[in-house]
């Protein structure tokens, strides 16, 4: 199973990818998580990319394609993988096609989560995240703990989850990522799911659409 989850920031790609990963036994590859981990560890890459993330801009395609190329070559990707937050531009999708062809791999499906922008702004600006393991907490669902219940890490708001930056990221999505819907529609592998339904219903819809 080689899957792409497409959708705006806050559409629930990460939540669904984590669950699919656990149930299908294949890794979730989140380019956002990989970049944030580099920033946390203060690597050269992290230091160079931090300002892109803080401002809600996309990091250069070549940087992302190098990261994904290296990641897909690892052993754990042999049985399949779930791409979460990648590709995000048409050149990235074209680069992925080349990587897949080189590795003699085929995509099983591309699932696009359809969403409503205003609801996303509300959803993301109330999202709090563990700085250590990345677990999400929603301020709308009651009190957010200051320490992660899963790993004990510090819970806070991601710099790029503040409302102004969220609106900017949604604009970036509209301009640069949404064209991918048409890119994959042409291949016959695109499946669309209502991303505004409950987490459970979205998950069921994804499984149903993948057969
Ligand atoms: P995410 O966690 O997927 O929302 O990604 C957070 C940030 O990481 C984005 O706003 C970008 O700055 C950067 N990023 C993650 N994935 C990509 C990608 N495929 N292409 C470019 N930038 C990315």
Coordinates of N, CA, C and O in Angstrom, one line a residue, residues 62-174:
X62 N 13.7 21.1 -3.9 CA 14.8 20.3 -3.9 C 15.2 19.7 -2.6 O 15.6 18.6 -2.4
X63 N 15.0 20.6 -1.5 CA 15.3 20.1 -0.2 C 14.3 19.0 0.2 O 14.7 17.9 0.7
X64 N 13.1 19.2 -0.1 CA 12.0 18.2 0.3 C 12.3 16.9 -0.5 O 12.2 15.8 0.1
X65 N 12.6 17.0 -1.8 CA 12.8 15.8 -2.6 C 14.0 15.0 -2.1 O 13.9 13.8 -2.1
X66 N 15.0 15.7 -1.6 CA 16.2 15.0 -1.1 C 15.8 14.2 0.2 O 16.2 13.1 0.4
X67 N 15.0 14.9 1.0 CA 14.5 14.2 2.3 C 13.7 13.0 2.0 O 13.9 11.9 2.5
X68 N 12.8 13.1 1.0 CA 11.9 12.0 0.7 C 12.6 10.9 0.0 O 12.4 9.7 0.3
X69 N 13.6 11.2 -0.9 CA 14.4 10.2 -1.5 C 15.1 9.4 -0.5 O 15.1 8.1 -0.6
X70 N 15.7 10.0 0.4 CA 16.5 9.3 1.5 C 15.6 8.4 2.3 O 15.9 7.3 2.6
X71 N 14.4 9.0 2.6 CA 13.5 8.3 3.5 C 12.9 7.0 2.8 O 12.7 6.0 3.4
X72 N 12.5 7.2 1.5 CA 11.9 6.0 0.8 C 12.8 4.9 0.6 O 12.4 3.7 0.4
X73 N 14.1 5.2 0.7 CA 15.1 4.1 0.4 C 15.3 3.2 1.7 O 15.9 2.1 1.6
X74 N 14.7 3.6 2.8 CA 14.9 2.8 4.0 C 14.1 1.5 4.0 O 13.0 1.5 3.4
X75 N 14.6 0.5 4.6 CA 14.0 -0.8 4.6 C 12.5 -0.8 5.0 O 11.7 -1.5 4.4
X76 N 12.1 0.0 6.0 CA 10.8 0.0 6.5 C 9.7 0.4 5.5 O 8.5 0.2 5.7
X77 N 10.2 1.0 4.4 CA 9.2 1.5 3.3 C 9.0 0.4 2.3 O 8.1 0.6 1.4
X78 N 9.6 -0.7 2.4 CA 9.5 -1.8 1.5 C 8.0 -2.3 1.3 O 7.5 -2.4 0.2
X79 N 7.3 -2.5 2.5 CA 5.9 -3.0 2.3 C 4.9 -1.9 2.0 O 3.8 -2.1 1.6
X80 N 5.4 -0.6 2.0 CA 4.5 0.5 1.7 C 4.7 1.7 2.6 O 5.6 1.6 3.4
X81 N 4.0 2.8 2.3 CA 4.1 4.0 3.2 C 3.0 4.9 2.9 O 2.2 4.7 2.0
X82 N 2.8 5.8 3.9 CA 1.8 6.9 3.8 C 2.5 8.2 3.7 O 3.1 8.6 4.7
X83 N 2.3 8.9 2.7 CA 2.9 10.2 2.6 C 1.9 11.3 3.1 O 0.8 11.4 2.6
X84 N 2.4 12.0 4.1 CA 1.5 13.0 4.8 C 2.2 14.4 4.7 O 3.2 14.6 5.3
X85 N 1.6 15.3 3.9 CA 2.2 16.6 3.7 C 3.2 16.7 2.6 O 3.9 17.7 2.4
X86 N 3.3 15.7 1.8 CA 4.1 15.6 0.6 C 3.4 14.7 -0.4 O 2.9 13.7 0.0
X87 N 3.4 15.1 -1.7 CA 3.9 16.3 -2.3 C 3.0 17.5 -2.0 O 1.8 17.3 -1.7
X88 N 3.6 18.7 -2.2 CA 2.8 19.9 -1.9 C 2.9 20.9 -3.1 O 2.2 21.9 -3.0
X89 N 3.6 20.5 -4.1 CA 3.7 21.4 -5.3 C 3.7 20.4 -6.5 O 4.1 19.2 -6.4
X90 N 3.4 20.9 -7.7 CA 3.5 20.1 -8.9 C 4.9 19.6 -9.1 O 5.1 18.4 -9.4
X91 N 5.9 20.4 -9.0 CA 7.3 19.9 -9.2 C 7.6 18.8 -8.2 O 8.3 17.8 -8.5
X92 N 7.1 18.8 -7.0 CA 7.3 17.7 -6.0 C 6.7 16.5 -6.5 O 7.2 15.4 -6.3
X93 N 5.4 16.6 -7.0 CA 4.7 15.4 -7.5 C 5.5 14.8 -8.7 O 5.6 13.6 -8.8
X94 N 6.0 15.7 -9.5 CA 6.8 15.1 -10.7 C 8.0 14.4 -10.2 O 8.4 13.4 -10.7
X95 N 8.7 15.1 -9.2 CA 9.9 14.5 -8.6 C 9.6 13.1 -8.0 O 10.3 12.2 -8.1
X96 N 8.4 13.0 -7.3 CA 8.0 11.8 -6.7 C 7.8 10.7 -7.7 O 8.2 9.5 -7.5
X97 N 7.2 11.1 -8.8 CA 7.0 10.1 -9.9 C 8.3 9.5 -10.3 O 8.4 8.3 -10.6
X98 N 9.3 10.4 -10.4 CA 10.6 9.9 -10.9 C 11.2 8.9 -9.8 O 11.7 7.9 -10.1
X99 N 11.1 9.3 -8.5 CA 11.6 8.5 -7.4 C 10.9 7.1 -7.4 O 11.6 6.1 -7.3
X100 N 9.6 7.1 -7.6 CA 8.9 5.9 -7.6 C 9.3 5.0 -8.8 O 9.5 3.8 -8.7
X101 N 9.4 5.6 -9.9 CA 9.8 4.9 -11.1 C 11.2 4.2 -10.9 O 11.3 3.0 -11.2
X102 N 12.1 5.0 -10.4 CA 13.4 4.5 -10.1 C 13.4 3.3 -9.2 O 14.2 2.4 -9.3
X103 N 12.5 3.4 -8.2 CA 12.5 2.3 -7.2 C 11.5 1.2 -7.6 O 11.2 0.3 -6.8
X104 N 11.0 1.3 -8.8 CA 10.1 0.3 -9.4 C 8.8 0.2 -8.4 O 8.4 -0.9 -8.1
X105 N 8.3 1.3 -8.0 CA 7.2 1.3 -7.1 C 6.0 2.1 -7.8 O 6.2 2.9 -8.6
X106 N 4.8 1.7 -7.4 CA 3.6 2.3 -7.9 C 2.8 2.8 -6.8 O 2.7 2.2 -5.7
X107 N 2.1 4.0 -7.0 CA 1.2 4.5 -6.0 C -0.1 3.6 -6.0 O -0.6 3.3 -7.0
X108 N -0.6 3.3 -4.8 CA -1.9 2.6 -4.7 C -3.0 3.6 -4.8 O -4.1 3.3 -5.3
X109 N -2.8 4.8 -4.2 CA -3.9 5.7 -4.2 C -3.5 7.1 -3.7 O -2.6 7.2 -3.0
X110 N -4.3 8.1 -4.1 CA -4.2 9.4 -3.5 C -5.5 9.8 -2.9 O -6.5 9.8 -3.6
X111 N -5.5 10.1 -1.6 CA -6.8 10.4 -1.0 C -6.7 11.9 -0.6 O -5.9 12.4 0.1
X112 N -7.7 12.7 -1.2 CA -7.8 14.1 -0.9 C -8.9 14.3 0.2 O -10.0 13.9 0.0
X113 N -8.5 15.0 1.2 CA -9.5 15.4 2.3 C -10.1 16.8 2.0 O -9.4 17.8 2.0
X114 N -11.3 16.8 1.6 CA -12.0 18.1 1.3 C -12.4 18.8 2.6 O -12.9 18.2 3.5
X115 N -12.1 20.1 2.6 CA -12.3 20.9 3.9 C -12.9 22.3 3.6 O -12.9 22.7 2.5
X116 N -13.3 22.9 4.7 CA -13.8 24.3 4.6 C -12.8 25.2 5.3 O -12.4 24.9 6.5
X117 N -12.4 26.3 4.6 CA -11.3 27.1 5.1 C -11.6 27.7 6.5 O -10.7 27.7 7.3
X118 N -12.7 28.3 6.6 CA -13.0 29.0 7.9 C -13.0 28.0 9.1 O -12.5 28.3 10.2
X119 N -13.5 26.8 8.8 CA -13.6 25.8 9.9 C -12.1 25.4 10.2 O -11.8 25.1 11.4
X120 N -11.3 25.3 9.2 CA -9.9 24.9 9.4 C -9.1 26.0 10.3 O -8.3 25.6 11.1
X121 N -9.4 27.3 10.0 CA -8.8 28.3 10.8 C -9.1 28.1 12.3 O -8.2 28.1 13.1
X122 N -10.4 27.8 12.5 CA -10.8 27.6 13.9 C -10.1 26.4 14.5 O -9.6 26.3 15.6
X123 N -10.1 25.3 13.6 CA -9.5 24.0 14.1 C -8.0 24.2 14.4 O -7.6 23.7 15.5
X124 N -7.3 24.8 13.5 CA -5.8 24.9 13.7 C -5.5 25.8 14.8 O -4.6 25.6 15.6
X125 N -6.2 27.0 14.9 CA -5.8 27.9 15.9 C -6.1 27.4 17.3 O -5.6 28.0 18.3
X126 N -6.9 26.4 17.4 CA -7.2 25.8 18.8 C -6.4 24.5 19.0 O -6.6 23.8 19.9
X127 N -5.4 24.3 18.1 CA -4.6 23.0 18.2 C -3.4 23.3 19.0 O -2.6 24.2 18.8
X128 N -3.1 22.4 20.0 CA -1.9 22.4 20.7 C -1.1 21.1 20.5 O -1.7 20.1 20.3
X129 N 0.2 21.2 20.5 CA 1.0 20.0 20.1 C 2.1 19.8 21.1 O 2.7 20.7 21.6
X130 N 2.4 18.5 21.3 CA 3.5 18.1 22.1 C 4.8 18.4 21.4 O 5.0 17.9 20.2
X131 N 5.7 19.1 22.0 CA 6.9 19.5 21.3 C 7.9 18.3 21.2 O 8.9 18.3 20.5
X132 N 7.5 17.2 21.9 CA 8.4 16.1 21.9 C 8.0 15.0 20.9 O 8.7 14.5 20.1
X133 N 6.7 14.5 21.1 CA 6.2 13.4 20.2 C 5.3 13.8 19.2 O 4.9 13.0 18.3
X134 N 4.8 15.1 19.2 CA 3.9 15.6 18.1 C 2.5 15.3 18.3 O 1.6 15.6 17.5
X135 N 2.1 14.7 19.5 CA 0.7 14.4 19.7 C -0.1 15.7 19.8 O 0.4 16.8 20.2
X136 N -1.3 15.7 19.2 CA -2.2 16.9 19.1 C -3.2 16.9 20.2 O -3.8 15.9 20.6
X137 N -3.5 18.1 20.7 CA -4.6 18.4 21.7 C -5.4 19.5 21.2 O -4.9 20.4 20.6
X138 N -6.7 19.4 21.4 CA -7.6 20.5 20.9 C -8.2 21.3 22.0 O -8.9 20.7 22.9
X139 N -7.9 22.6 22.0 CA -8.4 23.4 23.1 C -10.0 23.4 23.2 O -10.6 23.7 24.2
X140 N -10.6 23.1 22.0 CA -12.1 23.1 22.0 C -12.6 21.9 22.7 O -13.8 21.8 23.0
X141 N -11.8 20.9 22.9 CA -12.3 19.6 23.6 C -11.9 19.6 25.1 O -11.7 18.6 25.6
X142 N -11.9 20.8 25.7 CA -11.6 20.8 27.1 C -10.2 21.3 27.4 O -9.6 21.8 26.5
X143 N -9.7 21.1 28.6 CA -8.4 21.7 29.0 C -7.3 21.0 28.3 O -7.3 19.7 28.2
X144 N -6.3 21.7 27.9 CA -5.1 21.2 27.3 C -4.0 21.0 28.4 O -3.7 21.9 29.1
X145 N -3.5 19.8 28.6 CA -2.5 19.6 29.6 C -1.2 20.3 29.2 O -0.9 20.5 28.1
X146 N -0.4 20.8 30.2 CA 0.9 21.4 29.9 C 1.9 20.4 29.6 O 2.9 20.7 28.9
X147 N 1.7 19.1 30.1 CA 2.6 18.0 29.7 C 1.9 17.0 29.0 O 0.7 16.6 29.3
X148 N 2.5 16.4 28.0 CA 1.9 15.4 27.1 C 1.5 14.2 27.9 O 2.3 13.7 28.7
X149 N 0.2 13.7 27.7 CA -0.2 12.5 28.5 C 0.5 11.2 28.0 O 0.5 10.2 28.6
X150 N 1.0 11.3 26.7 CA 1.6 10.1 26.1 C 3.1 10.0 26.5 O 3.6 9.0 26.8
X151 N 3.8 11.2 26.5 CA 5.3 11.1 26.6 C 5.8 12.0 27.7 O 7.0 12.0 28.0
X152 N 5.0 12.9 28.2 CA 5.5 13.8 29.2 C 6.1 15.1 28.7 O 6.6 16.0 29.5
X153 N 6.2 15.2 27.4 CA 6.8 16.4 26.8 C 6.0 17.7 27.0 O 4.9 17.6 27.4
X154 N 6.6 18.8 26.7 CA 5.9 20.1 26.9 C 4.9 20.3 25.8 O 5.2 20.1 24.6
X155 N 3.7 20.7 26.1 CA 2.6 20.9 25.2 C 2.4 22.4 25.0 O 2.3 23.2 25.9
X156 N 2.4 22.9 23.7 CA 2.2 24.3 23.5 C 1.7 24.5 22.0 O 1.4 23.5 21.3
X157 N 1.5 25.8 21.6 CA 1.0 26.0 20.3 C 2.2 26.1 19.3 O 3.2 26.7 19.6
X158 N 2.1 25.4 18.2 CA 3.1 25.5 17.2 C 3.1 27.0 16.7 O 2.1 27.6 16.5
X159 N 4.3 27.5 16.5 CA 4.5 28.9 16.0 C 3.7 29.1 14.8 O 3.0 30.2 14.6
X160 N 3.6 28.1 13.9 CA 2.9 28.3 12.6 C 1.4 28.0 12.7 O 0.6 28.0 11.7
X161 N 0.9 27.7 13.9 CA -0.6 27.5 14.1 C -1.3 28.7 14.6 O -2.5 28.7 15.0
X162 N -0.6 29.9 14.7 CA -1.2 31.1 15.1 C -2.1 31.6 13.9 O -1.7 31.4 12.8
X163 N -3.2 32.2 14.3 CA -4.2 32.5 13.3 C -3.7 33.2 12.0 O -4.0 32.8 10.9
X164 N -2.8 34.2 12.2 CA -2.3 35.0 11.0 C -1.5 34.0 10.1 O -1.7 34.0 8.9
X165 N -0.7 33.2 10.7 CA 0.1 32.3 9.9 C -0.7 31.2 9.3 O -0.5 30.8 8.2
X166 N -1.7 30.8 10.0 CA -2.6 29.7 9.5 C -3.3 30.3 8.2 O -3.3 29.6 7.2
X167 N -3.8 31.5 8.2 CA -4.4 32.1 7.0 C -3.4 32.1 5.9 O -3.7 31.9 4.7
X168 N -2.2 32.5 6.2 CA -1.1 32.5 5.1 C -0.9 31.1 4.6 O -0.8 30.9 3.4
X169 N -0.8 30.1 5.5 CA -0.6 28.7 5.0 C -1.7 28.2 4.2 O -1.5 27.5 3.2
X170 N -3.0 28.6 4.5 CA -4.1 28.2 3.7 C -4.0 28.8 2.3 O -4.4 28.2 1.3
X171 N -3.5 30.1 2.2 CA -3.3 30.7 0.9 C -2.3 30.0 0.1 O -2.4 29.7 -1.1
X172 N -1.2 29.6 0.8 CA -0.1 28.8 0.1 C -0.7 27.5 -0.4 O -0.4 27.1 -1.5
X173 N -1.5 26.9 0.4 CA -2.2 25.6 0.0 C -3.0 25.8 -1.3 O -2.9 25.1 -2.2
X174 N -3.8 26.8 -1.2 CA -4.7 27.1 -2.4 C -3.9 27.3 -3.7 O -4.2 26.8 -4.7

